Short mmCIF file of C-alpha atoms in Angstrom, two decimals:
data_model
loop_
_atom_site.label_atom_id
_atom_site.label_comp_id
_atom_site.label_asym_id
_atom_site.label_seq_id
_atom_site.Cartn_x
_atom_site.Cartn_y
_atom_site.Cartn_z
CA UNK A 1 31.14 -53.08 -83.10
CA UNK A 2 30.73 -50.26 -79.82
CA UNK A 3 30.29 -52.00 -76.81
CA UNK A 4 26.29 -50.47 -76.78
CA UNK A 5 25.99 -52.49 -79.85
CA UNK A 6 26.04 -50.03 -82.64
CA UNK A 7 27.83 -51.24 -85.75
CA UNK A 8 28.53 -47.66 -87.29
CA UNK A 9 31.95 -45.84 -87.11
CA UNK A 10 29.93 -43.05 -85.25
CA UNK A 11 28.24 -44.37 -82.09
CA UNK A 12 25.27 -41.44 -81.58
CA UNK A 13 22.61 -40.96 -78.98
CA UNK A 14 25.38 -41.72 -76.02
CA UNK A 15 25.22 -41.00 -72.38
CA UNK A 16 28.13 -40.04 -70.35
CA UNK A 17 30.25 -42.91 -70.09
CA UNK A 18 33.26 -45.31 -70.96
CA UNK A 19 32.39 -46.82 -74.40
CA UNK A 20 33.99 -49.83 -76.26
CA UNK A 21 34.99 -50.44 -80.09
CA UNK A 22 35.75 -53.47 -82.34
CA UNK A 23 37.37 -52.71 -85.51
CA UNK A 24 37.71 -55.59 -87.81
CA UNK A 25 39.02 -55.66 -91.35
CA UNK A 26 38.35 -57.61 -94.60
CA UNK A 27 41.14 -60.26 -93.45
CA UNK A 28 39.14 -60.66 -90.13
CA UNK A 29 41.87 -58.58 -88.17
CA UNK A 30 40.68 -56.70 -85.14
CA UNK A 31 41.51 -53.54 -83.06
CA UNK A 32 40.13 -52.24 -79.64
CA UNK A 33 39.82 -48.65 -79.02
CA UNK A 34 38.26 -47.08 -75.98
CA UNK A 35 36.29 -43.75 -75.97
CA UNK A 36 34.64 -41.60 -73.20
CA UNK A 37 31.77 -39.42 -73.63
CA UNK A 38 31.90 -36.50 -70.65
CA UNK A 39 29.33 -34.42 -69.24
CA UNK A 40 28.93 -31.08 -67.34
CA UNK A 41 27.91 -31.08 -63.55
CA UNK A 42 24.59 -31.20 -62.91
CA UNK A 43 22.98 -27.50 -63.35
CA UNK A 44 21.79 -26.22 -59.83
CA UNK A 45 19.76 -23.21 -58.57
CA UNK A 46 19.01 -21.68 -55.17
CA UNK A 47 17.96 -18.87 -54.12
CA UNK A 48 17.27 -16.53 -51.08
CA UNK A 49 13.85 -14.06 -50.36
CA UNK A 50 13.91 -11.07 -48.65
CA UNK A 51 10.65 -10.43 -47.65
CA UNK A 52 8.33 -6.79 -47.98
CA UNK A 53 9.21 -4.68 -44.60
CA UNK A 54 5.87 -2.74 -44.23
CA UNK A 55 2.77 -4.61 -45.67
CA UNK A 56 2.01 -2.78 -49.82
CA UNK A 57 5.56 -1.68 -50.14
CA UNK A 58 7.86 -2.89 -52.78
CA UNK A 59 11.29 -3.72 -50.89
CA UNK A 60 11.58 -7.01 -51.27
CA UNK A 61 13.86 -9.58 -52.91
CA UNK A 62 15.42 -12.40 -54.20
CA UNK A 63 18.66 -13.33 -54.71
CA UNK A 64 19.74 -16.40 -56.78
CA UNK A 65 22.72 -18.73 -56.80
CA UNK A 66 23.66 -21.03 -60.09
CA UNK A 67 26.08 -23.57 -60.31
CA UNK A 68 26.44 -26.58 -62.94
CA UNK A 69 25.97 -26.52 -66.73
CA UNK A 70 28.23 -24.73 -68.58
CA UNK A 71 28.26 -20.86 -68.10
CA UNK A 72 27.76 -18.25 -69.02
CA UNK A 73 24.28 -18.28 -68.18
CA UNK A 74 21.15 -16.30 -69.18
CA UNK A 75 18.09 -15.52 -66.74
CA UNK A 76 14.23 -15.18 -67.46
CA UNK A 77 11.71 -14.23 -65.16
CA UNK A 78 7.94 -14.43 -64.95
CA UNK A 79 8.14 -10.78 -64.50
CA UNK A 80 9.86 -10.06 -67.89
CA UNK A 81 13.49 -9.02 -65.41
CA UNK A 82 16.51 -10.66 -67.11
CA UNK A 83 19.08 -10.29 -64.31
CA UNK A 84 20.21 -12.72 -62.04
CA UNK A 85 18.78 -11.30 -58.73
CA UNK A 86 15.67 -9.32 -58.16
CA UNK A 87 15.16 -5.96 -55.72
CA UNK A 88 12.36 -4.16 -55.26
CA UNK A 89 9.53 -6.31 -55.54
CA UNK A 90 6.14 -6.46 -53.57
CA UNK A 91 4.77 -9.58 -52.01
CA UNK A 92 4.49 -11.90 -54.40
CA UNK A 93 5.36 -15.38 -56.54
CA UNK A 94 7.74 -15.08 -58.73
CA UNK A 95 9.78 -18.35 -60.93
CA UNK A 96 12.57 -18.18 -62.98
CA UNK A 97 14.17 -20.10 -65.80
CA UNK A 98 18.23 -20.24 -65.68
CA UNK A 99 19.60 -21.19 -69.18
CA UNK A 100 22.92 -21.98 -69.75
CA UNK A 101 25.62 -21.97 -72.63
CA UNK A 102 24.65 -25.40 -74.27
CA UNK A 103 20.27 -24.71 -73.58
CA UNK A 104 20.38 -26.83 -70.53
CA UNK A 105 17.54 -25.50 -68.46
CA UNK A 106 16.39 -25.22 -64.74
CA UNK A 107 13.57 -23.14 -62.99
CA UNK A 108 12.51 -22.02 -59.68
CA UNK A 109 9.96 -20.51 -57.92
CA UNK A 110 10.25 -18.10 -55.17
CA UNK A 111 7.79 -16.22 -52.79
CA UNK A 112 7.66 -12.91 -51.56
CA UNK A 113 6.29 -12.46 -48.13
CA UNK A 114 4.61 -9.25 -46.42
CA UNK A 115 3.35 -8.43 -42.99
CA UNK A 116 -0.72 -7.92 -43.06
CA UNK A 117 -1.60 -4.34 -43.24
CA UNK A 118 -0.78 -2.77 -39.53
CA UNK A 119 -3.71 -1.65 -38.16
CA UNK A 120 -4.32 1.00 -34.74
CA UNK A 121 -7.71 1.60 -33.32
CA UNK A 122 -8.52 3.64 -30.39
CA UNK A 123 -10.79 3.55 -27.34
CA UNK A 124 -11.42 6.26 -25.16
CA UNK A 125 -12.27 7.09 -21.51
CA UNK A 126 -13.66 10.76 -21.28
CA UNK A 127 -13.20 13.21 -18.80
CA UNK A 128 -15.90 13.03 -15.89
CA UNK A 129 -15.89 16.90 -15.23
CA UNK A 130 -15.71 19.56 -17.35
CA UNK A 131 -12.01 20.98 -17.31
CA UNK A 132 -10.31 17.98 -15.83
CA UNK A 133 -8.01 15.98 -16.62
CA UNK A 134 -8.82 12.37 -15.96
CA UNK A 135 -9.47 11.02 -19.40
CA UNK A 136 -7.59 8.42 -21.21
CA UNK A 137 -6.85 7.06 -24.94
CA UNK A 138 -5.66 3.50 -25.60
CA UNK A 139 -4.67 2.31 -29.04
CA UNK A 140 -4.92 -1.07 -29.83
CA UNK A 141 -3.02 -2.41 -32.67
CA UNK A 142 -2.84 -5.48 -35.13
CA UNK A 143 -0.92 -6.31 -38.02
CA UNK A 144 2.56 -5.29 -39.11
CA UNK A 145 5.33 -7.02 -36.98
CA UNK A 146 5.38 -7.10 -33.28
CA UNK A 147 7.00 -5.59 -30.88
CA UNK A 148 5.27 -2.38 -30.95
CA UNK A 149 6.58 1.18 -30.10
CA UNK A 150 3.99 3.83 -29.34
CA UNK A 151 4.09 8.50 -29.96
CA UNK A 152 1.65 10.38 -28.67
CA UNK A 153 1.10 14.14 -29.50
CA UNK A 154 1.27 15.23 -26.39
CA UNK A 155 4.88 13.07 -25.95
CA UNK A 156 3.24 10.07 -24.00
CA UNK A 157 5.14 6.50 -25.80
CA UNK A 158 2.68 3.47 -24.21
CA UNK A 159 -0.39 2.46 -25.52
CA UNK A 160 -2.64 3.65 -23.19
CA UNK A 161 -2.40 7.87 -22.65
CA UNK A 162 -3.63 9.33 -19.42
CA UNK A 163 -4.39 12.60 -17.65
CA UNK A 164 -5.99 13.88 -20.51
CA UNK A 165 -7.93 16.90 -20.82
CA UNK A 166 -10.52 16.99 -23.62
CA UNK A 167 -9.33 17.21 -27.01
CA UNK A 168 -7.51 15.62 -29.98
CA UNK A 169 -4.64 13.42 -29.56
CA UNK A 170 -2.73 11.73 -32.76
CA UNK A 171 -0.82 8.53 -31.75
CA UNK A 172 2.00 7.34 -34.20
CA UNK A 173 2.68 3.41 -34.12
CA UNK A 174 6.11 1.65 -35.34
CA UNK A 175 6.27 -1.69 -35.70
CA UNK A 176 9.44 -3.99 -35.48
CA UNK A 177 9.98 -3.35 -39.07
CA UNK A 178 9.60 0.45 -38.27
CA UNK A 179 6.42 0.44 -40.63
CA UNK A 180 4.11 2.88 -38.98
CA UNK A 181 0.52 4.15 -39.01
CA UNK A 182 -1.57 6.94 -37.16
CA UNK A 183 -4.94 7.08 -35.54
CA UNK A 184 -6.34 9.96 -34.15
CA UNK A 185 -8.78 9.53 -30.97
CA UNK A 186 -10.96 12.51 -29.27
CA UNK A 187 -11.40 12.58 -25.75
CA UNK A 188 -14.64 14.73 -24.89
CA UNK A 189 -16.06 16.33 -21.71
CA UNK A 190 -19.58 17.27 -20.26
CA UNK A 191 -20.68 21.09 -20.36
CA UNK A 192 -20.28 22.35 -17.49
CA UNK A 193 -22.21 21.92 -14.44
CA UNK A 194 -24.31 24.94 -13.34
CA UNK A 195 -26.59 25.48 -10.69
CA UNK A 196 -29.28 28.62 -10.56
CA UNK A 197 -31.75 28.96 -7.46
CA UNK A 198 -35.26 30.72 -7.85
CA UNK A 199 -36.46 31.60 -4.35
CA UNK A 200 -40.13 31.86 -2.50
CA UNK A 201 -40.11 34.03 -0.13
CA UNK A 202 -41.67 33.93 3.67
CA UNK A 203 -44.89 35.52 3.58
CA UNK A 204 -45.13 37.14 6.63
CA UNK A 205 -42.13 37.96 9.19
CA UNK A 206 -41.26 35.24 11.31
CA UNK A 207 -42.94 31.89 9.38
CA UNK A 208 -41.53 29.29 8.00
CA UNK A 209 -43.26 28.93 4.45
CA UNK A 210 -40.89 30.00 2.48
CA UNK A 211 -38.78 27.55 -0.68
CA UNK A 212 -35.88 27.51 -2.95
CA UNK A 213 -35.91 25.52 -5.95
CA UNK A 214 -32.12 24.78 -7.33
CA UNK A 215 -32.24 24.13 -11.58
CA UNK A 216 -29.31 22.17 -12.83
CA UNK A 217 -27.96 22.29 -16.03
CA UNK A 218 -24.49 20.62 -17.81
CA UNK A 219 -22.56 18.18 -16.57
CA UNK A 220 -23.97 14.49 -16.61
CA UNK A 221 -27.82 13.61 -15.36
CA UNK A 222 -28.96 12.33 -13.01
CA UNK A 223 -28.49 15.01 -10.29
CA UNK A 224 -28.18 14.79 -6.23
CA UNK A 225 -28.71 17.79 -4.04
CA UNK A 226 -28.03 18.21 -1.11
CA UNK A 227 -29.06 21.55 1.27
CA UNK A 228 -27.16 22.75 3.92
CA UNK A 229 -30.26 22.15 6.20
CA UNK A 230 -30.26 18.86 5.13
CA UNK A 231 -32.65 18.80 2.64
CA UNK A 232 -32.29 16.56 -0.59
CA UNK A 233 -34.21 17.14 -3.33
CA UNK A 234 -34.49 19.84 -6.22
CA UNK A 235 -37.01 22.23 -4.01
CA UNK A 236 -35.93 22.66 -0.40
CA UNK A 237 -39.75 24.03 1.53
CA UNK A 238 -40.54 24.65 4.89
CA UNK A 239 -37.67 27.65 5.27
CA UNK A 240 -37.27 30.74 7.24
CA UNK A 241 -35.38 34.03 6.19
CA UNK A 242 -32.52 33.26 5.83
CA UNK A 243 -29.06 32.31 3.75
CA UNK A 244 -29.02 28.51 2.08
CA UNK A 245 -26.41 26.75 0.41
CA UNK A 246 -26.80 23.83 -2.00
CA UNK A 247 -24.90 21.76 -3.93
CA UNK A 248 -25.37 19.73 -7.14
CA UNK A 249 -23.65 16.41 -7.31
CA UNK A 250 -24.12 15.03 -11.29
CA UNK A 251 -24.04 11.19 -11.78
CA UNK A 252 -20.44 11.54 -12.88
CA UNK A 253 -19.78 12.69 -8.67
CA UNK A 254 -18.92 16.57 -10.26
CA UNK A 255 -20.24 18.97 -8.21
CA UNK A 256 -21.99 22.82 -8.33
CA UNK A 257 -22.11 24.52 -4.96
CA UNK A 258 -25.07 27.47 -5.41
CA UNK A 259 -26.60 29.91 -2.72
CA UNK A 260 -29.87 31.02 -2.69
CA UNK A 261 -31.51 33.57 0.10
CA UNK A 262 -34.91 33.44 1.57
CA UNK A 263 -36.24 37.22 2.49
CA UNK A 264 -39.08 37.77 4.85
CA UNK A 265 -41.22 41.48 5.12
CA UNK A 266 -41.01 43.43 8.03
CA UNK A 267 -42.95 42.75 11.20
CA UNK A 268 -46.77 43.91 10.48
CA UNK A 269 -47.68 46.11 13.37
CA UNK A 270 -51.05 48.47 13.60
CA UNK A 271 -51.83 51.08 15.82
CA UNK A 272 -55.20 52.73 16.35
CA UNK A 273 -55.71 56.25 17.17
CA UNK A 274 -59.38 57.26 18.59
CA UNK A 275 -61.54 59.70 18.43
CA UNK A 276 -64.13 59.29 21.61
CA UNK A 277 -67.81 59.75 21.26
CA UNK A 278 -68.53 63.39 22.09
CA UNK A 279 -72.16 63.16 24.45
CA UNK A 280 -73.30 60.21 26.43
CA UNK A 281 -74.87 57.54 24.46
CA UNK A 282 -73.82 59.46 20.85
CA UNK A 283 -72.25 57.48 18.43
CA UNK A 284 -70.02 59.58 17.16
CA UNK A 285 -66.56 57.81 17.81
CA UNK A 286 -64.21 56.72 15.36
CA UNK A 287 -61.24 54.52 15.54
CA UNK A 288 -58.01 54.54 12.88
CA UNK A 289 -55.77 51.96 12.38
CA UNK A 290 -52.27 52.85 10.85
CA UNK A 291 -50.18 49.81 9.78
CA UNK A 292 -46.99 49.24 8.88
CA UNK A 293 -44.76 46.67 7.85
CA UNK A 294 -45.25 43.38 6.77
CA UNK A 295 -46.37 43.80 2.88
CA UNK A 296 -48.86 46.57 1.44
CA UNK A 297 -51.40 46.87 0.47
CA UNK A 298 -53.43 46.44 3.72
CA UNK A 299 -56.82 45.33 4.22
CA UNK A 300 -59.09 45.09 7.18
CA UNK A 301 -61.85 43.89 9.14
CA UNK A 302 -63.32 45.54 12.38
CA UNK A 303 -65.20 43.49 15.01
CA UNK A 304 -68.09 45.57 13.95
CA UNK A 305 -68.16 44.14 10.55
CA UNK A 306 -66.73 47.37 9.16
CA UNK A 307 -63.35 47.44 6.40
CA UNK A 308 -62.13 50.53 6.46
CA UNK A 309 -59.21 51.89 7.95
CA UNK A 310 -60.87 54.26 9.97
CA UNK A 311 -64.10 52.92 11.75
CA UNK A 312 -66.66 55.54 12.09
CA UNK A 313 -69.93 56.03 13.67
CA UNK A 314 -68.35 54.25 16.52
CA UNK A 315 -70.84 54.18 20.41
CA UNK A 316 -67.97 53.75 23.44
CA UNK A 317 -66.92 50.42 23.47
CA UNK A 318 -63.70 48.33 22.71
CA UNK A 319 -63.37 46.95 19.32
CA UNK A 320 -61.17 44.90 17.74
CA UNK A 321 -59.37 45.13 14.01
CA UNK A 322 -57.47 42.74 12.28
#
């Protein structure tokens, strides 16, 4: 009789323990024996993950402690790998079943972290005059694992590049993993800013009729002008001979300095030479005018109606030409 009750010489189906036995013969003699059952520890498992460095890459890992059961042990895991640790894996979950010498069993799951997907954008600042050197680039980045360290291609290391002439500038990030990525940003310029003048010029010696017109082209419109008589628009009027300087300010503040020149003709002069009437009371005279100057060809007018240069058929008198 076993002190769980069973009545056989083999007690079965025991847990660890201290167990109990009556033995009694035919003559109603009786024996005690005591018996213990044992039992290995308690199989254990834990494990360690070492997560991916740079987000998509396949470094990381997980290594695995057992204890308990009764070794050796043998290792199975949901991605077919039979060794006890795992290296090279990508973000992930991953279990595994630990099996020991006597088919005791014990699983455990793992995960496999990564960084999201680092990430550089840039904005840009472009130059306000052609051939300067004012623009700026300035990456802005996400993802990956802060703090981040920044590598221009022209050797500039913060975010935000300056004094930039236009072009195309690569920037190299590296995160605190020293996962990188590259972005490439153009900075861009206006065409140049020219200025051409087309001139008007004084009619006749000594007014004040005559105009330059300035004609902008590049750089960024709207335009401002400004004359060095103090004129400000596109067309300065109202000039005299003479030597004019404008200059072209574009809405970006570059500016074109131009110079444009106002000629006037010679001073118009006319003088007559006459030819007096030959009797008394004949009408005979003549009178010619010779001009120069001012801007051929010449016309004219004689206070007796007549539009010739030489007036004939003339009685004494004075008379007039214009």
């Amino acid at each position: 009789l076993w002190s769980n009750g069973q009545t056989t010489a083999t007690a079965t189906g025991l847990a660890a323990g201290i167990y109990t036995v009556t033995v009694t013969d035919a003559n109603g003699c009786t024996e005690t024996a005591t018996g213990t059952v044992n039992e290995p520890t308690e199989l254990t498992l834990t494990g360690m993950e070492t997560d991916v460095e740079c987000n998509g890459d396949a470094t990381g890992a997980i290594n695995i402690t057992v204890g308990g059961g009764t070794p050796d042990y043998t290792y199975l895991w949901s991605n077919g790998a039979t060794t006890e640790d795992l290296t090279g894996l990508t973000a992930g979950i991953y279990s595994v079943t630990v099996t020991d010498a006597n088919d005791c069993t014990i699983e455990a799951t793992f995960e496999v972290e990564e960084s999201t997907d680092l990430e550089a954008t840039i904005a840009d600042t472009d130059v306000l005059c052609n051939g300067d050197t004012d623009g700026t680039l300035t990456v802005v980045v996400t993802g990956g694992t802060p703090d981040y360290s920044y590598l221009w291609s022209n050797g500039q290391t913060t975010a935000t590049a300056t004094s930039l002439a236009a072009g195309t500038y690569t920037v190299t990030v590296t995160d605190a993993n020293g996962c990188t990525e590259i972005a490439t940003g153009t900075v861009n310029e206006p065409t140049d800013l020219e200025a051409a003048i087309a001139d008007t010029d004084v009619l006749c010696n000594g007014d004040t009729d005559g105009t330059l017109t300035v004609v902008a082209t590049g750089g960024t419109p709207d335009y401002t002008y400004l004359w060095s008589n103090g004129q400000t628009t596109a067309t300065a009027n109202g000039l005299a001979a003479g030597t004019y300087t404008v200059t072209v300010t574009d809405a970006n503040g570059c500016t074109e300095t131009a110079t444009g020149m106002v000629n006037e003709p010679t001073d118009l002069e006319a003088t007559i030479a006459d030819a007096d009437v030959l009797c008394n009371g004949d009408t005979d005279g003549t009178l010619t005018v010779v001009a120069t100057g001012g801007t051929p060809d010449y016309t004219y007018l004689w206070s007796n109606g007549q539009t010739t240069a030489t007036a004939t058929g003339l009685a004494a008198g004075i008379y007039t030409v214009t």
